[in-house]
CSV table of C-alpha atoms in Angstrom, one decimal:
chain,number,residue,atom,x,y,z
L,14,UNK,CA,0.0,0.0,0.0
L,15,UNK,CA,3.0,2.5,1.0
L,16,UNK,CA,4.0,1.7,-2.9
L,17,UNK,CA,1.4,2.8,-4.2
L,18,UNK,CA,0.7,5.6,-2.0
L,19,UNK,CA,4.2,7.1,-3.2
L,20,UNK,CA,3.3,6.0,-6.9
L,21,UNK,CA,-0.1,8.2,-6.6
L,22,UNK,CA,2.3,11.2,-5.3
L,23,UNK,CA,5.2,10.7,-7.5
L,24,UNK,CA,2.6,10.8,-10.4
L,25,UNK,CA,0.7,14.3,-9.6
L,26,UNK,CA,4.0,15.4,-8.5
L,27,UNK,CA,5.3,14.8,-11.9
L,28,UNK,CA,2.7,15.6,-14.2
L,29,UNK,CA,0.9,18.2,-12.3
L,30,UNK,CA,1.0,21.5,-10.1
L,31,UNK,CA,-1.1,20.6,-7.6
L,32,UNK,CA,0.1,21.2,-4.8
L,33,UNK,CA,0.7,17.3,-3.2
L,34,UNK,CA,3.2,15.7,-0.3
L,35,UNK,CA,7.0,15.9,-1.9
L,36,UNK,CA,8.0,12.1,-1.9
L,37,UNK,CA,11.9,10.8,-3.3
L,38,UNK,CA,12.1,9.6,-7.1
L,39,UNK,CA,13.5,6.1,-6.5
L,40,UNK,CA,12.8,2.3,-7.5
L,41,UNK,CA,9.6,2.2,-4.8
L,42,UNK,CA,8.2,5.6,-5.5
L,43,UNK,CA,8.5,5.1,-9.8
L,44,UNK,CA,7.8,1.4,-10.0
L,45,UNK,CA,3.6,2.4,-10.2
L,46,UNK,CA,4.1,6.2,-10.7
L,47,UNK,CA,2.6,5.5,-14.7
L,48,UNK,CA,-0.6,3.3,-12.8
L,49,UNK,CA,-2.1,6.5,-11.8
L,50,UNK,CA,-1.1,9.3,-14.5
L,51,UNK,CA,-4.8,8.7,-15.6
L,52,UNK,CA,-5.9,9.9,-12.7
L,53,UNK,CA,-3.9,13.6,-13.1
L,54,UNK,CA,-6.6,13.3,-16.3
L,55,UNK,CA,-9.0,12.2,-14.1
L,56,UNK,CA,-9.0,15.9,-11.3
L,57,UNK,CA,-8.2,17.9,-15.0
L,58,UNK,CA,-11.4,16.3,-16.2
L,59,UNK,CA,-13.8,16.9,-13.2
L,60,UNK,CA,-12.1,20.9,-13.2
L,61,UNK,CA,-13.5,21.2,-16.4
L,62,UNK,CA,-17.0,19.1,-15.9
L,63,UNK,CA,-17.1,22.0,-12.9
L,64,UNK,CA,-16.3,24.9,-14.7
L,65,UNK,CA,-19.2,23.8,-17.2
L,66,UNK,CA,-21.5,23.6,-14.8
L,67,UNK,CA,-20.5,26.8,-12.7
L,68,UNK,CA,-20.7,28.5,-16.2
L,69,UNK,CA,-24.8,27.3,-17.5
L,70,UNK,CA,-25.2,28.0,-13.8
L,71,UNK,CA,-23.9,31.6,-14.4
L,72,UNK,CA,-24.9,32.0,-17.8
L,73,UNK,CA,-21.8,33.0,-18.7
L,74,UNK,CA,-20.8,33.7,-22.4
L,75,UNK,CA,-19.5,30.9,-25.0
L,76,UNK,CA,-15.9,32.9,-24.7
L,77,UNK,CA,-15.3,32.7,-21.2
L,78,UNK,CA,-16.6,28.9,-21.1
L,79,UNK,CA,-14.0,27.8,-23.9
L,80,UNK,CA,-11.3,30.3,-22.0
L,81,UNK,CA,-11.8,28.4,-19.0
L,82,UNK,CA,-11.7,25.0,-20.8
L,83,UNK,CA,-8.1,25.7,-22.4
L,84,UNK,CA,-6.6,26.9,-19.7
L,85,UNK,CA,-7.7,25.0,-17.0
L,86,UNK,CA,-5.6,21.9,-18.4
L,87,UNK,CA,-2.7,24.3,-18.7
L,88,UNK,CA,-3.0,25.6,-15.2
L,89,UNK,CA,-3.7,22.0,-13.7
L,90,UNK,CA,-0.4,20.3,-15.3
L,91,UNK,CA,1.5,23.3,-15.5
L,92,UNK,CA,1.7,22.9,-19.2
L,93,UNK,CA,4.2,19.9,-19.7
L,94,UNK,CA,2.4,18.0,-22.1
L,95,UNK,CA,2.4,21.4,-23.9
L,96,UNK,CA,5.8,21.7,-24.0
L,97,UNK,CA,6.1,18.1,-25.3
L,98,UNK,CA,3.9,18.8,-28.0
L,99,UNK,CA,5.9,22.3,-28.8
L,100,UNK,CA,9.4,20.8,-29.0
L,101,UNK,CA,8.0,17.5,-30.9
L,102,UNK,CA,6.8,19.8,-33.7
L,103,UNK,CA,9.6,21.7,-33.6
L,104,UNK,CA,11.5,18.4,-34.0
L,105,UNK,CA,9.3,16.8,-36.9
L,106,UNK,CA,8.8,19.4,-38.9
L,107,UNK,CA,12.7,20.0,-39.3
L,108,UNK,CA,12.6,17.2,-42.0
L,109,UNK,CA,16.0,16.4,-40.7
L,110,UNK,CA,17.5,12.1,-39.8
L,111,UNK,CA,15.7,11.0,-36.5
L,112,UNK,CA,18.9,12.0,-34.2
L,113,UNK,CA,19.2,15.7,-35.1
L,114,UNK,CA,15.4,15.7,-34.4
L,115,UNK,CA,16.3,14.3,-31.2
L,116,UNK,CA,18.9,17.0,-30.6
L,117,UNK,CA,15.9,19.9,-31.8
L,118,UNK,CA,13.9,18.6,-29.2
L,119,UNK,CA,16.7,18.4,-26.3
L,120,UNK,CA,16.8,22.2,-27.4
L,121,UNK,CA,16.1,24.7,-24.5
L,122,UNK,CA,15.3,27.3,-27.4
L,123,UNK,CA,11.6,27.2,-28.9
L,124,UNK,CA,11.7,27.4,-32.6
L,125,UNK,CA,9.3,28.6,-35.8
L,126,UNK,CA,7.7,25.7,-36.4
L,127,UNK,CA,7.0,25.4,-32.4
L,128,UNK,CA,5.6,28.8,-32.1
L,129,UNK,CA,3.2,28.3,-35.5
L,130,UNK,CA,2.0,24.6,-34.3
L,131,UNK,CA,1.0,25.8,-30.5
L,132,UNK,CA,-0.6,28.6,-31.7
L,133,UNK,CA,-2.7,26.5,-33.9
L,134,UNK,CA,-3.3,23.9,-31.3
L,135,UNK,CA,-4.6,26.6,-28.8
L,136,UNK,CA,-6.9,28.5,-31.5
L,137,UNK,CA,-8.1,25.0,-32.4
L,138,UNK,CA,-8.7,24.2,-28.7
L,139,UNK,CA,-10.7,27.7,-28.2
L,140,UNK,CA,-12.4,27.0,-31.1
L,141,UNK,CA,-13.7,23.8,-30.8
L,142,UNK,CA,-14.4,24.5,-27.0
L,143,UNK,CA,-16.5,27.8,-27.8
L,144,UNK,CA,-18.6,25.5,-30.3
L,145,UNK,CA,-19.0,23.2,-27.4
L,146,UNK,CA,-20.9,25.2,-25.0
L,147,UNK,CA,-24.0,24.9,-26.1
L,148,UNK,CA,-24.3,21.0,-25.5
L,149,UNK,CA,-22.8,20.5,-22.0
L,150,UNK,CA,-23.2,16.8,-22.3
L,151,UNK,CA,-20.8,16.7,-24.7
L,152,UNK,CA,-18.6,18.9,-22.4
L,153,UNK,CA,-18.5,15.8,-19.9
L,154,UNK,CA,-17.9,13.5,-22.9
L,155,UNK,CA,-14.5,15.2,-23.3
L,156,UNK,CA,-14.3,16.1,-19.9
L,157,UNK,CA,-13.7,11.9,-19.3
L,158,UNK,CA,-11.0,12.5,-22.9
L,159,UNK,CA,-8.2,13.7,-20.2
L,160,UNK,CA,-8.2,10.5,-18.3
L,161,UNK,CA,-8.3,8.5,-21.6
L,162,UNK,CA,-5.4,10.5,-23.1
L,163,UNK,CA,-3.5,9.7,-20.4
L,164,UNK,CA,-4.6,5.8,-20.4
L,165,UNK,CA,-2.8,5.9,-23.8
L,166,UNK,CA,0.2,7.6,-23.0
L,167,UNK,CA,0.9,5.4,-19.9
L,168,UNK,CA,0.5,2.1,-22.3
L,169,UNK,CA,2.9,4.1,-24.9
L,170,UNK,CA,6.2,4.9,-22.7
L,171,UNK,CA,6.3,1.4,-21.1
L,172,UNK,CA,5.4,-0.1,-25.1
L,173,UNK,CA,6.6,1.4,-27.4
L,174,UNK,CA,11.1,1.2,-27.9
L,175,UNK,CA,13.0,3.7,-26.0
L,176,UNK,CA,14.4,6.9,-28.4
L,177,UNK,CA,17.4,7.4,-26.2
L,178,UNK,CA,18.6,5.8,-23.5
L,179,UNK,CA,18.5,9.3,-21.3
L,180,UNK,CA,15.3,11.5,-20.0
L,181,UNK,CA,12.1,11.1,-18.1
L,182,UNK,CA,10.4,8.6,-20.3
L,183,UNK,CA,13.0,6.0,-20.2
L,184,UNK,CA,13.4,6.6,-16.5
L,185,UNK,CA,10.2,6.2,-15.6
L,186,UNK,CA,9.3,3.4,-18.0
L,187,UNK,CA,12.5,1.5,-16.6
L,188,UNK,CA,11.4,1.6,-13.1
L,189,UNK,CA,8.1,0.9,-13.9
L,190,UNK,CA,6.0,-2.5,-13.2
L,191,UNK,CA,5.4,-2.5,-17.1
L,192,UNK,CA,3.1,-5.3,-17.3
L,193,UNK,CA,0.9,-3.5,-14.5
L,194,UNK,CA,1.2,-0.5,-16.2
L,195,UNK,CA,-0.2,-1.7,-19.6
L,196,UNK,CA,-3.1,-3.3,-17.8
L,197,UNK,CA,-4.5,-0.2,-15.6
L,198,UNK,CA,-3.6,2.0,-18.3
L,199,UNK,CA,-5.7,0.2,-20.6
L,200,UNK,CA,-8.5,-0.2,-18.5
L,201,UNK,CA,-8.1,3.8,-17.9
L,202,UNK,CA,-9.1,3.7,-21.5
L,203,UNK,CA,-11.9,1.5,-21.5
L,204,UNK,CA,-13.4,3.3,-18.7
L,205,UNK,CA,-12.9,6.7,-20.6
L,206,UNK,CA,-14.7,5.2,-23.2
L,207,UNK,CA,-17.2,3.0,-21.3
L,208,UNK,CA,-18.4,7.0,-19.9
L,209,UNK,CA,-17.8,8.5,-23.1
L,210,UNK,CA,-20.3,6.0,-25.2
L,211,UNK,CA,-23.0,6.5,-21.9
L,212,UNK,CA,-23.1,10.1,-22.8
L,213,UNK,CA,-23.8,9.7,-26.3
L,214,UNK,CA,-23.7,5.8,-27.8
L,215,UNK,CA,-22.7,7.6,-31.4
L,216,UNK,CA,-20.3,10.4,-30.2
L,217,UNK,CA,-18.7,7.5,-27.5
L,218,UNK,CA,-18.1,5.3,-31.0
L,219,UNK,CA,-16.8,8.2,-33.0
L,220,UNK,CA,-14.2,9.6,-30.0
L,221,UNK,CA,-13.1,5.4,-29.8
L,222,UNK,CA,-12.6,4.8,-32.9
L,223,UNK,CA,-10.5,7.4,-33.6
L,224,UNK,CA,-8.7,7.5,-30.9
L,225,UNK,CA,-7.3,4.0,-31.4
L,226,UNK,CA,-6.7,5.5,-35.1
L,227,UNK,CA,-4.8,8.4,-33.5
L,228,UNK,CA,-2.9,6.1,-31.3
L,229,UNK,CA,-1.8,3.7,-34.6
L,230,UNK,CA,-0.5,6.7,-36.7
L,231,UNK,CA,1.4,8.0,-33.9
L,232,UNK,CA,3.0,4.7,-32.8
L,233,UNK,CA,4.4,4.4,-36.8
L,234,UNK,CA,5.4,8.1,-37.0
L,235,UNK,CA,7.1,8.3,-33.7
L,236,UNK,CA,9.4,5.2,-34.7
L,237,UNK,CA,9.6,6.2,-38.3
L,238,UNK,CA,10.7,10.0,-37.0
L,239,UNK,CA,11.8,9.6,-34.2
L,240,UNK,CA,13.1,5.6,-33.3
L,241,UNK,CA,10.9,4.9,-30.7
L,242,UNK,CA,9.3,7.2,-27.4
L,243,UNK,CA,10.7,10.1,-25.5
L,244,UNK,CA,9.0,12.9,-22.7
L,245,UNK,CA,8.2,14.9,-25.5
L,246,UNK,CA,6.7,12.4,-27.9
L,247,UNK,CA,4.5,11.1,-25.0
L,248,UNK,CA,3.2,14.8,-24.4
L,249,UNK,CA,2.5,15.0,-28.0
L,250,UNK,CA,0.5,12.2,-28.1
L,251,UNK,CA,-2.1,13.4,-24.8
L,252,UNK,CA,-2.2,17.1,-26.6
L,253,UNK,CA,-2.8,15.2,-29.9
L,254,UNK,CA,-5.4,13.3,-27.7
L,255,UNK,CA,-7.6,15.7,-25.7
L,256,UNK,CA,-8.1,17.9,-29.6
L,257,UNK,CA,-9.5,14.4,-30.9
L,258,UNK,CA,-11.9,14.0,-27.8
L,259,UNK,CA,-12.6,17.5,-27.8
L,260,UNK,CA,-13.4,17.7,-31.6
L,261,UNK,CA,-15.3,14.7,-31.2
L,262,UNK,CA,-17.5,16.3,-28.4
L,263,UNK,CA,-18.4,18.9,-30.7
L,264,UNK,CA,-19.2,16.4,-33.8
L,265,UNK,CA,-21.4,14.6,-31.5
L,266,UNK,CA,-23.3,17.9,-30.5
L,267,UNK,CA,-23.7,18.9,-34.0
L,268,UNK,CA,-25.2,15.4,-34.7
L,269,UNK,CA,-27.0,15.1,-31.8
């Protein structure tokens, strides 16, 4: 139980800013800390289920809804799947061999490409949030996206081969109890979309299916680019996530 106490900490402690006990990186502390990154989804998801309801309880506008929706996430995890996503495009957009992408991503410096991609991602994620406002169901639908992305990223850095034999991903998925890693992680993701398809049966089948679409492409590009998994890639891949659940919300709105 201690075990996975410190696993529960060393996870929020890791991939968010809440504010949670301080507990030692070590062998113990890191060996479940990938079991319960779903459930840093899991708090973002419920912050934004509240701020949905506080705002048709309000009546606030469409604007300050999707504001609240984009950077709640941000303010939640502190941005670090952000970042992931900003070096990775940075990185794959350079067009250069797989280890000078590496070296563009190991880069302190943001770059062009990573500037122009998370400026698109956020206008997309305003966007599609503002578009969501008027079908709050749908905002729970993606509100229980978080927890999934996370199922998938979990199940990716203890899967999928190693980039580099250096940063957090390979530390934490060499510590880590892989096998029990792949299982929770993936029944993270059958719970996301066990809620998801309760909401709405089509919208739940659209945001599934596509998700495990998502998930395919990225597992051939990010060996083909890349050689294998890294932080960053594994950031990528929940920012890549949450837009799919989040566009998918609003499909299922418009359909609905």
């Amino acid at each position: 139980m201690k075990k996975l106490w410190r696993g529960l900490l060393t996870a929020f402690s890791m991939y968010s800013a809440l504010p949670v006990p301080q507990v030692e990186w070590n062998a113990d502390s890191m060996k479940y800390a990938l079991c319960f990154f779903p459930l840093v989804g899991a708090a973002v998801g419920a912050l934004c289920g509240l701020w949905g309801w506080l705002c048709g309880i309000w009546g606030l506008s469409a604007f300050l809804y999707a504001g609240g929706m984009v950077l709640i996430p941000l303010l939640v995890t502190g941005g670090i799947h952000l970042d992931g996503f900003v070096d990775t495009s940075d990185g794959l957009h350079s067009h250069l061999e797989p280890a000078r992408k590496l070296e563009i991503m190991k880069d302190p410096h943001i770059g062009a490409f990573g500037v122009i991609r998370c400026g698109m991602y956020l206008l997309a994620l305003f966007a599609l949030a503002g578009a969501l406002a008027e079908t709050p169901r749908m905002g729970l639908l993606y509100a229980a996206g978080f927890m999934t992305a996370r199922g998938f990223s979990a199940f990716a850095i203890v899967t999928f081969p190693a980039a580099k034999n250096t940063g957090l991903a390979r530390l934490f998925a060499d510590a880590a109890q892989k096998k029990t890693v792949r299982v929770v992680g993936m029944l993270f993701v059958l719970l996301g979309f066990g809620v998801m398809m309760r909401l709405d049966i089509w919208a739940g089948l659209l945001a599934a299916l596509g998700s495990v679409l998502l998930y395919g492409w990225f597992y051939r590009m990010s060996r083909r680019e890349f050689g294998g998994i890294t932080g960053d890639l594994a950031g990528y891949l929940v920012c890549l996530m949450e837009l799919w659940f989040l566009a998918a919300a609003v499909l299922g709105g418009i359909l609905a």
